[in-house]
mmCIF file of C-alpha atoms in Angstrom:
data_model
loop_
_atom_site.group_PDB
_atom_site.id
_atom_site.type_symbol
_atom_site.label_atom_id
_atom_site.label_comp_id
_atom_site.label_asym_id
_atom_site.label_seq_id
_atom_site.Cartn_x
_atom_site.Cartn_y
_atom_site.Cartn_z
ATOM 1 C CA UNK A 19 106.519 98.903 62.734
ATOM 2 C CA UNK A 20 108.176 97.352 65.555
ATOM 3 C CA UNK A 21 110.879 99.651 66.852
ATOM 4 C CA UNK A 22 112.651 98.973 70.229
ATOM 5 C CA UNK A 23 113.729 102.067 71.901
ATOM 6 C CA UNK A 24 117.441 103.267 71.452
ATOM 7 C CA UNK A 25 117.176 106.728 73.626
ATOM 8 C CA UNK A 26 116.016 106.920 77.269
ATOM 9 C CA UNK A 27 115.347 109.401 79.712
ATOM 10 C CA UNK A 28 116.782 109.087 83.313
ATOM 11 C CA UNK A 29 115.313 111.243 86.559
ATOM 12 C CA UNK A 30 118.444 112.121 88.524
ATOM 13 C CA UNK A 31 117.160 115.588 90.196
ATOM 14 C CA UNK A 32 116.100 113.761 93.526
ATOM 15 C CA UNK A 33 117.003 115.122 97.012
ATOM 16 C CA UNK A 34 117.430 111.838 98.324
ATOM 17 C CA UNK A 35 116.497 113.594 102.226
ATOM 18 C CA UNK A 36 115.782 110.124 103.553
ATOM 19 C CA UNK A 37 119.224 108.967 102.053
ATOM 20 C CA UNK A 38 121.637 111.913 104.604
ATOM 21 C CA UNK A 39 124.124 112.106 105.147
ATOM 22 C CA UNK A 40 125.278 110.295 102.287
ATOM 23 C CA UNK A 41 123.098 112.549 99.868
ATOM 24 C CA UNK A 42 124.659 115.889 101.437
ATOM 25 C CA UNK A 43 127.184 116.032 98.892
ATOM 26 C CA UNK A 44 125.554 114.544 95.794
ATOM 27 C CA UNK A 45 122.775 113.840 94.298
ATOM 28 C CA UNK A 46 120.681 110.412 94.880
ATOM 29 C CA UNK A 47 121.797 108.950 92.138
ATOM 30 C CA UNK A 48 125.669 109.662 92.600
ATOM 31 C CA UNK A 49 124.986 107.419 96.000
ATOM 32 C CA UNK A 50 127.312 104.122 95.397
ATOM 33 C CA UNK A 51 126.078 101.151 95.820
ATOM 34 C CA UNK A 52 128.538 99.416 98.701
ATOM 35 C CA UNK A 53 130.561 96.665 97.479
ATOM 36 C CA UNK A 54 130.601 98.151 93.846
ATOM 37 C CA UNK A 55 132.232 101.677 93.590
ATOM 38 C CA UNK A 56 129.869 102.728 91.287
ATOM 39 C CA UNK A 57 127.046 104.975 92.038
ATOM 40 C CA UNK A 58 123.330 103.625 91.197
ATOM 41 C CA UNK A 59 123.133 105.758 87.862
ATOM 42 C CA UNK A 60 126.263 103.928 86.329
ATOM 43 C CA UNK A 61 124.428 100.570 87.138
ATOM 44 C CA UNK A 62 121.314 101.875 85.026
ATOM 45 C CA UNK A 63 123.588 103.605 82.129
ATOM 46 C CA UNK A 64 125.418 99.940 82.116
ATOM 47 C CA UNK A 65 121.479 98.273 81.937
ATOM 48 C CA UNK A 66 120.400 100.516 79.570
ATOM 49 C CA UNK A 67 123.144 100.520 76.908
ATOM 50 C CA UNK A 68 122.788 96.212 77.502
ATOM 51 C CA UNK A 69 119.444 96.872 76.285
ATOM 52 C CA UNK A 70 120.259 98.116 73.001
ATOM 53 C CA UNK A 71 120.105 102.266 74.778
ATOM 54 C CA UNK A 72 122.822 104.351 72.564
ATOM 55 C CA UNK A 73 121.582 108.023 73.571
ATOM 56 C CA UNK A 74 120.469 108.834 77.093
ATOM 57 C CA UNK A 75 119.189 112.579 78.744
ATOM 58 C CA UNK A 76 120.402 112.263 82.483
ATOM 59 C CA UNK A 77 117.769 115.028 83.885
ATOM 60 C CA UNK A 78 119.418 116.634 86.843
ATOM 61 C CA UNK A 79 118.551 119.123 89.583
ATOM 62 C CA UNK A 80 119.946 118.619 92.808
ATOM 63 C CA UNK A 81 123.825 119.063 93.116
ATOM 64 C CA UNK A 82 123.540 118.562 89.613
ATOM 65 C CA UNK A 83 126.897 119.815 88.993
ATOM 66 C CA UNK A 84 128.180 116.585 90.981
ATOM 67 C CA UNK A 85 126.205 113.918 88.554
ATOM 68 C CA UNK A 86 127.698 116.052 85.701
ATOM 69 C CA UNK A 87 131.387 115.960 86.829
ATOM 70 C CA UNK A 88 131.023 112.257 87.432
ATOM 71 C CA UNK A 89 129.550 111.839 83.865
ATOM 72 C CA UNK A 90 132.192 113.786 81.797
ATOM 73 C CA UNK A 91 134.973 111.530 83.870
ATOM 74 C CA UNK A 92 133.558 108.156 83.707
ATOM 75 C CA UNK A 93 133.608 105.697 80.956
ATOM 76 C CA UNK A 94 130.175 105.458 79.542
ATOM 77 C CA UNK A 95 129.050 102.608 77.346
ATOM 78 C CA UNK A 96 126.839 105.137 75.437
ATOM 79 C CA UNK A 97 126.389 108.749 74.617
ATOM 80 C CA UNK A 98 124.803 111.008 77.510
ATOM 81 C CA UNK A 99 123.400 114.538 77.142
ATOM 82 C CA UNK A 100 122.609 116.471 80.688
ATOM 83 C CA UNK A 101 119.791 119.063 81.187
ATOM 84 C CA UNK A 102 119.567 120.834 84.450
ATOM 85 C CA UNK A 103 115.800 121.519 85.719
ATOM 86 C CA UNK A 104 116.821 125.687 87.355
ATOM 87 C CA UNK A 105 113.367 125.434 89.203
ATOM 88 C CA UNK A 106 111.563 122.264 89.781
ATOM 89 C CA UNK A 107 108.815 121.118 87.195
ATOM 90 C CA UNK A 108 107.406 118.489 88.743
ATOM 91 C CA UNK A 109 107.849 114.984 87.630
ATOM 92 C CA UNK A 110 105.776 115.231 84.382
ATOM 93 C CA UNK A 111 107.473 118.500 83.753
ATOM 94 C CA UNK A 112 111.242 117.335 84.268
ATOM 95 C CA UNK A 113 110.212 114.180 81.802
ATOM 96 C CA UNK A 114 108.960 116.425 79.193
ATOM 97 C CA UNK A 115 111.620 119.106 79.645
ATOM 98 C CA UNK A 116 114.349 116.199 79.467
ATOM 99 C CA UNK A 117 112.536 114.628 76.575
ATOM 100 C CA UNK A 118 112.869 117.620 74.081
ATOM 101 C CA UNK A 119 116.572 116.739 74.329
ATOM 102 C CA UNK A 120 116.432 113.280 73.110
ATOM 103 C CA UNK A 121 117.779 112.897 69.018
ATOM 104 C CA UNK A 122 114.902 111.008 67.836
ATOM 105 C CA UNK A 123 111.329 113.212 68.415
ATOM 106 C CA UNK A 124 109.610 110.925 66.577
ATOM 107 C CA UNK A 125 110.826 107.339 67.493
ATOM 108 C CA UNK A 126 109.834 105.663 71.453
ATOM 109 C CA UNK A 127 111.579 106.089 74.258
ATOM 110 C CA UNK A 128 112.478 104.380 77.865
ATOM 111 C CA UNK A 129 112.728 106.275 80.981
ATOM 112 C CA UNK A 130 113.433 105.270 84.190
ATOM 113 C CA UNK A 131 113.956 106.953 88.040
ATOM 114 C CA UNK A 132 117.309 107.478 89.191
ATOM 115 C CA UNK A 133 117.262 106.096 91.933
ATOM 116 C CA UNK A 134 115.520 102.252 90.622
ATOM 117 C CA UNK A 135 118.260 99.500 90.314
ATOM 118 C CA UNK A 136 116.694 96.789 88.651
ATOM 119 C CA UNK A 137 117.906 94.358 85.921
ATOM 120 C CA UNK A 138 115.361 92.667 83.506
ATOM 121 C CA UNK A 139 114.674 93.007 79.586
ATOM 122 C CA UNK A 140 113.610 96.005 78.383
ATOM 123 C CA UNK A 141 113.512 94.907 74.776
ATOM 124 C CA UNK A 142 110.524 92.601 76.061
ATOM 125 C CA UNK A 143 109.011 95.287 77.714
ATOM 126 C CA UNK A 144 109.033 97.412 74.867
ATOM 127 C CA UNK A 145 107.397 94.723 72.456
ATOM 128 C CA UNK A 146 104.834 94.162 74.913
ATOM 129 C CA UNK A 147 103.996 97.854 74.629
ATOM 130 C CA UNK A 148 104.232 97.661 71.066
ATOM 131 C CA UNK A 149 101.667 94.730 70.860
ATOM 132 C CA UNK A 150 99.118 96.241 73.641
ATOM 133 C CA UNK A 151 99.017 99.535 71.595
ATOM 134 C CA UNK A 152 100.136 101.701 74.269
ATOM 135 C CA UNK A 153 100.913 105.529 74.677
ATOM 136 C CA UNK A 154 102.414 104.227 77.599
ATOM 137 C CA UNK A 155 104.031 101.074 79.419
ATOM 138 C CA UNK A 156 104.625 100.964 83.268
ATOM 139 C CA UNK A 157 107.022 98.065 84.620
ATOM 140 C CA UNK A 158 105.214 97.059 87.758
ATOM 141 C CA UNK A 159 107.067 95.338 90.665
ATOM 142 C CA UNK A 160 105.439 93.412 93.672
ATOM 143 C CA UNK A 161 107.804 94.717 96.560
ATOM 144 C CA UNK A 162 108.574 92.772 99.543
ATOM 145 C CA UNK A 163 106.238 93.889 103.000
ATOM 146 C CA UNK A 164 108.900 95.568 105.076
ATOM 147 C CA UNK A 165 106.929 93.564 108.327
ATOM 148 C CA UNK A 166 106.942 89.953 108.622
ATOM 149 C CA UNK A 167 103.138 88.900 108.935
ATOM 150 C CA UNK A 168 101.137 86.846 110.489
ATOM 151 C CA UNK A 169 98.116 84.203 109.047
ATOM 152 C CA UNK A 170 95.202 83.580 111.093
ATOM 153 C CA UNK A 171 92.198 80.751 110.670
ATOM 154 C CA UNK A 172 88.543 82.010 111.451
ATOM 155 C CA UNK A 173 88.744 81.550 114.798
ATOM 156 C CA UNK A 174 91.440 83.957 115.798
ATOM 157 C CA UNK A 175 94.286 81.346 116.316
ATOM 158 C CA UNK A 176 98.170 81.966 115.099
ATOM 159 C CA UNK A 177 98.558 79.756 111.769
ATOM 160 C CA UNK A 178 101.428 80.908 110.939
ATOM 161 C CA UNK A 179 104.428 83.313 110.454
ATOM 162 C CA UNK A 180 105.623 84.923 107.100
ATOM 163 C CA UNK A 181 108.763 86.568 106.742
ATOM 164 C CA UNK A 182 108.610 90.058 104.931
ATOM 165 C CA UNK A 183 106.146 88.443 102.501
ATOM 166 C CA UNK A 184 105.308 89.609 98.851
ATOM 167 C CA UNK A 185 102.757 92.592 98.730
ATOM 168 C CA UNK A 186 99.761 91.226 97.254
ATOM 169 C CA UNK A 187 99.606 95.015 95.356
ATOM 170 C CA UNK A 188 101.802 95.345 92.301
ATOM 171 C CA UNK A 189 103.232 98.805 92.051
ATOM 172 C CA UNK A 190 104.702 101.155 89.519
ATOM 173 C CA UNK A 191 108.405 100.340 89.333
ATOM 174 C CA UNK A 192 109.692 103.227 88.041
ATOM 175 C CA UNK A 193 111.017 102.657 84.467
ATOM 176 C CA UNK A 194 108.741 103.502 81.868
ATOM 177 C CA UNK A 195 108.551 102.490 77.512
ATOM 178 C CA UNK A 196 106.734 105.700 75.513
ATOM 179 C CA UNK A 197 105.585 106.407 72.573
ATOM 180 C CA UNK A 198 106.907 109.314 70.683
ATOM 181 C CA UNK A 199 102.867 110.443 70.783
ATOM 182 C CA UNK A 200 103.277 110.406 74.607
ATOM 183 C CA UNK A 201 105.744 113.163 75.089
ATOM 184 C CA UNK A 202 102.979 115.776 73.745
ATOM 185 C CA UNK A 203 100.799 115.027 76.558
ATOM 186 C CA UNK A 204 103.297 115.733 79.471
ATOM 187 C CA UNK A 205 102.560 118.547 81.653
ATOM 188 C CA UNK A 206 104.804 121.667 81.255
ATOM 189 C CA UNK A 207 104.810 121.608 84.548
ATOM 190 C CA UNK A 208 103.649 118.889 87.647
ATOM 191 C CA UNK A 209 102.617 115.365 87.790
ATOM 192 C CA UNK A 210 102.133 113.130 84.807
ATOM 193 C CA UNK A 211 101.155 110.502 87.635
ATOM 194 C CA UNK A 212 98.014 112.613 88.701
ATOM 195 C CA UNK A 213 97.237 114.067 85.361
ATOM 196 C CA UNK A 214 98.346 112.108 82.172
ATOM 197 C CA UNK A 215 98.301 108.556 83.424
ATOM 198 C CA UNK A 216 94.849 108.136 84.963
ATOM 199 C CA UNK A 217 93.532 109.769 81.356
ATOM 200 C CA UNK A 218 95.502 107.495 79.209
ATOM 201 C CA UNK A 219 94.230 104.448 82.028
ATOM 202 C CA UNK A 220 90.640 105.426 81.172
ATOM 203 C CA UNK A 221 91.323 105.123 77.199
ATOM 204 C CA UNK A 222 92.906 101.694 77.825
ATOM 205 C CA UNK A 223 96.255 103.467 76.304
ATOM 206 C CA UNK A 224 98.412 102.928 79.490
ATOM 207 C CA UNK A 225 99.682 99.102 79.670
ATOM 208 C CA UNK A 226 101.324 97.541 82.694
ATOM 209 C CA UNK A 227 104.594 95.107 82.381
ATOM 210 C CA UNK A 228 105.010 93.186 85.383
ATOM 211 C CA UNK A 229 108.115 92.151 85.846
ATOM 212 C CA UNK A 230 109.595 88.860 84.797
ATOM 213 C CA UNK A 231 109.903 86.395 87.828
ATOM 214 C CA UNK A 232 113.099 86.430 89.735
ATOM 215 C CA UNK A 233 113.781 90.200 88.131
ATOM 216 C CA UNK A 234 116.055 92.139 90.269
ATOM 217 C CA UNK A 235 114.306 95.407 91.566
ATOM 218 C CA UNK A 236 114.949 97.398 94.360
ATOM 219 C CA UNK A 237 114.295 101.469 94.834
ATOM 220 C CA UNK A 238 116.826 103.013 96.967
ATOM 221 C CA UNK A 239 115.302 105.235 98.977
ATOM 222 C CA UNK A 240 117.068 104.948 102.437
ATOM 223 C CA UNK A 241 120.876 103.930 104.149
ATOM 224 C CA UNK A 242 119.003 100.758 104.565
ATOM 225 C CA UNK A 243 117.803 99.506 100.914
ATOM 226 C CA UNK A 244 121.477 100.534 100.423
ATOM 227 C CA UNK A 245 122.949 97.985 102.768
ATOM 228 C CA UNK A 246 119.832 95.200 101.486
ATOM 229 C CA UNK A 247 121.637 96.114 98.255
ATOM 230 C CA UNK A 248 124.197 94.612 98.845
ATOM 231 C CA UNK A 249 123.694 91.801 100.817
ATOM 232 C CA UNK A 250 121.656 90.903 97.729
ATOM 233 C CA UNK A 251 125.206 91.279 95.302
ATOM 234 C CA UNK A 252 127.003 89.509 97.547
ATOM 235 C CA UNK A 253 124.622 86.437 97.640
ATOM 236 C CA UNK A 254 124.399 86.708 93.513
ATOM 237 C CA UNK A 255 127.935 86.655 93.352
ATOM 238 C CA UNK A 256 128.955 84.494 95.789
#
């Protein structure tokens, strides 16, 4: 049975330290995106109910009281439930602990980190986990080298220059399809990333979708992803 995901999971509980000051008074994903007044987790909510999402469990921790204020205010495209980690679980933990709040136990789910702004299909993603079998699907994203870097021949001389140049290393891009069997093997409490992927990698049960070419994805992790941000709306708008 071919079922594409209609509930997700978002991480919000983030400190966001590299992000100060503007994370002193809210939570990562509460940081706006210039340009756009709205904060990266009504970008993903917007993505995610394009994608077909209807329910969504926003997992909170820090200032969580912020992300929940701005929730019950704004106009959502779908319906979002909050749960609010009181000590941190770790980030298998949080996913599990968020997952027992989701309507449908039984049917697949998305999640994705809060602070990830990315646009791409996640209805393909899902049937490519679907087809491979999966427990779990991973998007994977080839970042950009921060460094611009430099080609040599054999001999030692300059060839050439390269401007922040792909990484030849995909990595995991932070938004996730699962199947209802996955949520079951989620640590109570820690990493699913140390503990339940590598397992799942050795039984050929994890999968790995990498992203479409030309996807938008970006993590926003400092003032300075924000301000690459966008630059990068500007140019797709203009």
């Amino acid at each position: 049975m071919h079922t594409t995901p209609t509930q997700a999971v978002v991480l919000a509980g983030g400190q966001g330290s590299r992000l100060r000051p503007y994370t002193d008074d809210r939570p990562k994903p509460m940081v706006e995106i210039p340009g756009t007044g709205t904060p990266i987790i009504g970008h993903q909510l917007s993505w995610l109910a394009a994608e077909g999402v209807t329910d969504a469990v926003v997992s909170c921790g820090h200032l969580a009281e912020v992300l929940q204020e701005w929730l019950e205010s704004a106009d959502l495209p779908l319906k979002v439930t909050t749960v609010v980690e009181t000590e941190p679980l770790g980030r298998g933990g949080g996913l599990k602990y968020a997952a027992a709040r989701l309507p449908a136990p039984d049917q697949p789910w998305y999640a994705t980190n809060g602070d990830i702004w990315t646009r791409f299909s996640l209805r393909e993603m899902a049937a490519f986990h679907t087809e491979r079998d999966a427990l779990a699907t991973l998007a994977l994203a080839r970042p950009r080298i921060p460094w611009g870097a430099v080609e040599t021949d054999t001999f030692g001389h300059i060839t050439d220059f390269i401007e922040s140049p792909p990484s030849p290393f995909l990595i995991n891009a932070g938004v996730y399809v699962f199947s209802a069997a996955f949520t079951e093997l989620l640590p109570d409490l820690g990493d699913h990333e140390r503990t339940t992927f590598p397992r799942l990698a050795r039984e050929r049960r994890l999968a790995g979708f990498p992203l479409p070419q030309g996807a938008y994805w970006r993590a926003i992790d400092t003032a300075k992803d924000l301000t690459e941000a966008a630059k990068e709306l500007a140019l797709q708008r203009g």
